[in-house]
């Protein structure tokens, strides 16, 4: 039972990471569901590790202090009602980590892989239903203006891309847009290619994950997939077979990537390209103007910076939205010193200790395209560094694995 509870905790953590349900329903329901399974786990296993309890308090205190300090130095940028939502998110995530590490017999990579496999299955079904039964989908939306098409609130599609005159459906699974799905699938692909011991046994699953990444038609996702395979093929001895496979794969993927980039820059996806361009431009200007403390997490302050640019306000873009670039967004909200500290926490995570430097690069690439870094799922990675325990149960991470390729 404890193992199933752990899996549900991880599932709700994943749902907090750009899931469409955050937009269609109140995001607080995801955190309440997560809290429910955390409390249930306390009842299932009421024996606690004191050392882990100490780490829980240290992690919660340090991360919460960063948020409170930022709130104060940015002039209480959010109201006293809004800001505690971030503190509650940090608290619940640390409760979840405490439970997962306390139940050391059951928490492993298999738990992470279980939720990734669930995403793969759902994304495959979402592609099938969206491609063959699109007429069954109905329009759904939120009060904030988010619009998508859905079948029974289980399967979704929102975006199309025009390639060579064909309108192609972009797979998004249960996430708010296809780019988020490509990020999660690439993280799973990283585990399959570089963390698992026997890659050949996972060849069919790897092929399926790659196919699903292609169905998202995400420029970042496709590019990252190519990078992952290049690292996998050349991390050991280079052979003629590896080079042949890589060339054949490139002949398939590179044209798709080039067409996708062209569509984003000149076709129907031009607005998406402009959004990211202005996001980066404005974020860099905010960092230049507020390098030490940032402007906080207030969308109103971000909007005030946006309207300084006449060209921006005349475009079709939405104002008042935080930066879609998580990396620049951290620096605009927290300033350079605290921003670097948060990214260092992400780098030092212990949930996937192998290939740490390269994994951090993977994080940076896809977080630069999606506003996910302050979701509960990625806060879990950041806070995990406080739960390192050498030679102790599930918290155990061997020094060898920590040093491997880091």
XYZ file of C-alpha atoms in Angstrom:
406
model
C 0.000 0.000 0.000
C 2.829 2.392 0.882
C 4.367 1.870 -2.565
C 1.083 2.809 -4.263
C 0.772 5.910 -2.095
C 4.297 6.930 -3.090
C 3.342 6.566 -6.756
C 0.257 8.735 -6.265
C 2.349 11.399 -4.526
C 4.698 11.506 -7.516
C 1.730 11.599 -9.909
C 0.257 14.658 -8.205
C 3.692 16.287 -8.197
C 3.817 15.722 -11.960
C 0.277 17.078 -12.417
C 1.494 20.297 -10.802
C 4.018 20.633 -13.640
C 2.085 22.375 -16.408
C -0.894 20.029 -16.419
C -3.986 21.322 -18.234
C -6.046 20.687 -15.096
C -4.235 23.610 -13.441
C -5.920 25.859 -16.009
C -9.326 24.206 -16.336
C -9.764 23.813 -12.588
C -8.177 25.565 -9.632
C -4.547 24.607 -9.191
C -5.067 24.318 -5.448
C -6.953 21.053 -6.020
C -3.742 19.437 -7.281
C -1.900 20.460 -4.111
C -4.815 19.303 -1.955
C -4.719 15.910 -3.681
C -0.983 15.733 -3.068
C -1.474 16.673 0.593
C -4.159 13.985 0.954
C -1.803 11.197 -0.126
C 1.008 12.607 2.018
C -1.255 12.491 5.088
C -2.454 9.020 4.088
C 1.159 7.865 3.979
C 1.706 9.113 7.528
C -1.113 6.837 8.642
C 0.179 3.920 6.556
C 3.651 4.157 8.097
C 3.641 6.130 11.373
C 7.323 5.390 12.151
C 9.518 8.349 11.276
C 13.234 8.780 10.736
C 14.460 11.556 13.058
C 17.370 12.435 10.788
C 14.961 12.902 7.891
C 12.711 15.032 10.086
C 15.667 17.339 10.732
C 16.352 17.539 6.987
C 12.688 18.335 6.388
C 12.863 21.343 8.709
C 16.170 22.524 7.208
C 14.881 22.297 3.631
C 11.552 23.950 4.408
C 13.195 26.732 6.421
C 15.887 27.598 3.858
C 13.640 27.587 0.776
C 10.847 29.444 2.590
C 13.360 32.023 3.850
C 14.429 32.711 0.257
C 10.796 33.336 -0.713
C 10.083 35.555 2.313
C 13.298 37.550 1.856
C 12.465 38.140 -1.804
C 8.937 39.199 -0.864
C 10.257 41.776 1.611
C 13.066 43.276 -0.499
C 10.801 43.638 -3.556
C 8.365 45.778 -1.586
C 5.808 43.075 -0.774
C 5.202 42.598 -4.493
C 2.397 40.101 -3.871
C -0.452 40.503 -1.408
C -0.343 38.781 1.968
C -3.013 36.412 0.607
C -1.193 35.463 -2.620
C 2.361 34.973 -1.382
C 1.607 32.217 1.183
C 0.558 30.022 -1.770
C 4.245 29.665 -2.659
C 5.147 28.906 0.958
C 2.407 26.271 1.170
C 3.699 24.730 -2.072
C 7.207 24.459 -0.592
C 5.822 22.980 2.635
C 3.740 20.329 0.854
C 6.624 19.380 -1.456
C 8.900 18.878 1.549
C 6.236 16.807 3.275
C 6.114 14.688 0.105
C 9.909 14.287 0.024
C 9.966 13.395 3.707
C 7.361 10.684 3.135
C 9.097 9.315 0.025
C 12.461 9.077 1.746
C 10.965 7.816 5.004
C 9.365 4.920 3.112
C 12.823 3.895 1.963
C 11.899 0.351 1.091
C 9.516 1.448 -1.628
C 10.919 4.633 -3.126
C 13.172 4.082 -6.138
C 13.643 4.983 -9.786
C 10.732 2.626 -10.504
C 8.404 5.159 -8.889
C 9.644 7.898 -11.203
C 9.460 5.552 -14.186
C 5.900 4.583 -13.309
C 4.634 8.133 -13.755
C 6.706 8.598 -16.907
C 5.223 5.405 -18.373
C 1.778 6.721 -17.504
C 2.554 9.879 -19.488
C 3.734 7.749 -22.438
C 0.537 5.661 -22.438
C -1.702 8.708 -22.124
C 0.225 10.627 -24.807
C -0.103 7.672 -27.198
C -3.857 7.401 -26.592
C -4.179 11.181 -26.828
C -2.468 11.097 -30.227
C -4.719 8.276 -31.475
C -7.964 9.892 -30.304
C -6.895 13.364 -31.420
C -5.862 12.121 -34.866
C -8.727 9.733 -35.661
C -11.653 10.933 -33.507
C -11.214 14.697 -33.430
C -14.895 15.226 -34.246
C -15.770 13.862 -30.792
C -13.833 16.621 -29.038
C -15.645 19.646 -27.610
C -14.342 23.090 -26.721
C -13.387 23.671 -23.077
C -11.844 26.661 -21.380
C -11.116 28.554 -18.201
C -12.159 31.949 -16.876
C -8.610 33.182 -17.489
C -9.065 32.640 -21.242
C -7.363 29.289 -21.795
C -9.088 27.371 -24.614
C -8.626 23.789 -25.805
C -10.615 20.874 -27.214
C -11.281 17.868 -25.029
C -12.799 14.410 -25.007
C -14.345 13.723 -21.586
C -11.671 15.920 -19.939
C -9.259 13.022 -20.455
C -7.796 13.720 -23.901
C -6.903 17.175 -25.204
C -5.588 19.082 -28.166
C -5.108 22.789 -28.667
C -2.514 23.550 -31.325
C -1.876 22.644 -34.951
C 1.211 23.243 -37.042
C 1.290 23.711 -40.811
C 4.086 21.800 -42.515
C 4.283 21.619 -46.316
C 0.644 22.705 -46.572
C -0.678 20.128 -44.099
C -2.261 21.098 -40.771
C -0.861 18.608 -38.273
C -2.246 18.081 -34.787
C 0.301 18.666 -31.994
C 0.168 16.162 -29.160
C -0.013 17.659 -25.660
C -1.308 14.721 -23.564
C -2.785 16.171 -20.331
C -0.407 19.146 -20.280
C -1.354 22.728 -21.071
C 0.661 22.814 -24.294
C 2.787 20.421 -26.414
C 6.103 21.898 -25.276
C 5.528 20.729 -21.695
C 4.891 17.167 -22.864
C 8.120 17.236 -24.880
C 10.027 18.359 -21.755
C 8.704 15.492 -19.632
C 9.286 12.930 -22.401
C 12.857 14.144 -22.902
C 13.497 13.795 -19.170
C 12.290 10.195 -19.413
C 14.412 9.662 -22.525
C 17.418 10.882 -20.526
C 16.725 8.185 -17.908
C 16.218 5.475 -20.536
C 19.392 6.288 -22.468
C 21.839 7.337 -19.760
C 20.594 6.133 -16.358
C 19.260 2.646 -17.046
C 21.764 -0.184 -17.115
C 20.442 -2.127 -20.127
C 19.309 0.200 -22.890
C 18.645 -2.582 -25.421
C 15.812 -4.003 -23.298
C 14.131 -0.598 -23.494
C 14.547 -0.152 -27.259
C 10.813 -0.395 -28.013
C 9.972 2.060 -25.231
C 12.697 4.434 -26.436
C 11.281 4.291 -29.979
C 7.799 5.068 -28.630
C 9.047 7.998 -26.539
C 10.885 9.405 -29.577
C 7.783 9.045 -31.744
C 5.693 10.887 -29.148
C 8.263 13.689 -28.894
C 7.994 14.093 -32.680
C 4.177 14.317 -32.393
C 4.538 17.396 -30.163
C 6.372 19.269 -32.958
C 8.155 21.231 -30.245
C 11.328 22.853 -31.576
C 13.016 22.605 -28.176
C 11.836 19.024 -27.702
C 13.083 17.857 -31.098
C 16.427 19.594 -30.689
C 16.914 18.177 -27.197
C 16.104 14.667 -28.402
C 18.836 14.956 -31.044
C 21.310 16.120 -28.377
C 20.412 13.201 -26.075
C 21.050 10.659 -28.817
C 24.343 12.294 -29.773
C 25.535 12.019 -26.164
C 24.301 8.427 -25.896
C 25.978 7.288 -29.111
C 29.324 8.915 -28.391
C 29.613 8.494 -24.608
C 31.464 5.194 -25.097
C 33.491 3.757 -27.932
C 32.568 5.188 -31.334
C 31.707 2.544 -33.923
C 30.643 2.515 -37.559
C 27.267 1.091 -36.520
C 26.619 4.010 -34.150
C 27.590 6.554 -36.788
C 25.313 4.862 -39.362
C 22.331 4.851 -36.983
C 22.933 8.498 -36.073
C 23.113 9.532 -39.748
C 19.884 7.680 -40.577
C 18.131 9.222 -37.578
C 19.392 12.674 -38.566
C 18.014 12.245 -42.092
C 14.586 11.814 -40.509
C 14.740 14.305 -37.649
C 16.730 17.234 -39.025
C 14.272 18.011 -41.897
C 11.380 17.921 -39.398
C 13.300 20.224 -37.071
C 14.144 22.661 -39.890
C 10.525 22.752 -41.140
C 9.358 23.284 -37.575
C 11.747 26.204 -37.057
C 10.676 27.753 -40.381
C 7.007 27.421 -39.412
C 7.654 29.024 -36.018
C 9.491 31.984 -37.545
C 7.424 32.699 -40.664
C 4.197 30.672 -40.561
C 1.282 30.197 -38.188
C 3.644 29.720 -35.265
C 5.173 33.169 -35.717
C 3.302 34.546 -32.688
C 4.889 31.853 -30.505
C 8.313 32.897 -31.771
C 7.553 36.585 -31.121
C 6.332 35.774 -27.594
C 9.602 34.048 -26.746
C 11.653 36.795 -28.380
C 9.973 39.569 -26.392
C 9.961 37.471 -23.228
C 13.728 37.186 -23.451
C 14.190 40.837 -24.422
C 12.070 42.170 -21.558
C 13.453 39.684 -19.016
C 17.039 40.676 -19.834
C 16.139 44.354 -19.457
C 14.510 43.673 -16.069
C 17.623 41.792 -14.945
C 19.759 44.742 -16.057
C 17.545 47.193 -14.143
C 17.066 45.026 -11.023
C 20.147 42.773 -10.836
C 20.331 42.271 -7.064
C 16.791 41.583 -5.839
C 14.679 41.295 -9.004
C 11.062 42.471 -9.096
C 9.426 39.598 -7.210
C 6.752 37.199 -8.388
C 4.090 39.825 -9.055
C 2.563 39.725 -12.545
C 1.557 43.381 -12.074
C 5.192 44.462 -11.737
C 6.095 42.367 -14.767
C 3.251 44.000 -16.705
C 4.571 47.429 -15.716
C 7.876 46.496 -17.334
C 6.138 45.139 -20.447
C 4.226 48.315 -21.229
C 7.464 50.301 -21.352
C 7.939 48.882 -24.839
C 5.472 50.387 -27.387
C 6.286 47.722 -29.962
C 5.319 45.073 -27.461
C 2.008 46.660 -26.499
C 1.035 46.948 -30.178
C 1.619 43.270 -30.830
C -0.855 40.432 -30.439
C 0.814 39.231 -27.266
C -0.829 38.954 -23.889
C 0.362 41.388 -21.264
C 0.788 40.650 -17.586
C 2.012 37.113 -18.099
C 5.249 36.064 -16.372
C 8.164 35.083 -18.582
C 7.787 31.747 -20.359
C 11.549 31.334 -19.914
C 11.974 29.776 -16.453
C 15.704 30.473 -16.328
C 15.403 34.187 -17.071
C 12.204 34.241 -15.005
C 14.111 33.147 -11.897
C 16.536 36.054 -12.314
C 13.769 38.606 -12.983
C 11.860 37.486 -9.891
C 14.725 36.861 -7.447
C 17.696 38.783 -8.845
C 21.039 37.330 -9.887
C 22.376 36.182 -6.449
C 19.270 34.265 -5.356
C 18.599 33.154 -8.934
C 22.015 31.506 -9.091
C 21.366 29.903 -5.693
C 18.089 28.387 -6.941
C 19.750 27.057 -10.096
C 22.584 25.643 -7.971
C 19.947 23.787 -5.953
C 18.569 22.337 -9.187
C 22.079 21.296 -10.225
C 22.755 19.590 -6.866
C 19.511 17.564 -6.883
C 19.928 13.908 -5.863
C 16.846 12.310 -7.419
C 18.774 11.503 -10.606
C 22.445 11.744 -9.576
C 24.003 10.175 -12.678
C 25.239 12.483 -15.431
C 24.530 15.456 -13.177
C 26.187 18.148 -15.300
C 24.499 16.996 -18.478
C 21.131 16.605 -16.736
C 21.429 20.190 -15.520
C 22.046 21.259 -19.128
C 18.912 19.325 -20.149
C 16.953 21.116 -17.408
C 18.247 24.508 -18.547
C 17.354 23.848 -22.198
C 13.740 22.899 -21.644
C 13.129 25.230 -18.688
C 14.271 28.078 -20.943
C 11.170 27.394 -23.039
C 8.547 26.680 -20.345
C 7.611 28.438 -17.042
C 7.929 25.298 -14.905
C 10.764 25.839 -12.448
C 8.502 26.953 -9.568
C 6.050 24.091 -10.078
C 5.886 21.556 -7.247
C 7.550 18.944 -9.473
C 10.733 20.975 -9.985
C 10.710 22.357 -6.446
C 10.956 18.670 -5.492
C 14.222 18.399 -7.438
C 15.606 21.583 -5.854
C 14.679 20.574 -2.294
C 15.957 17.013 -2.727
C 19.561 18.178 -2.208
C 18.784 18.638 1.503
C 17.777 14.969 1.836
C 21.118 13.450 0.906
C 22.022 10.570 3.238
C 25.136 8.534 2.606
C 24.716 4.803 3.247
C 21.224 5.167 4.733
C 18.255 3.498 3.049
C 16.396 5.232 0.258
C 18.101 8.500 1.016
C 21.329 6.687 0.231
C 23.073 7.938 -2.851
C 26.514 6.454 -3.297
C 29.389 8.878 -3.541
C 30.370 7.109 -6.753
C 27.027 7.863 -8.400
C 27.153 11.455 -7.228
C 30.568 11.905 -8.773
C 29.777 10.031 -11.991
C 29.966 12.468 -14.880
C 29.418 15.373 -12.496
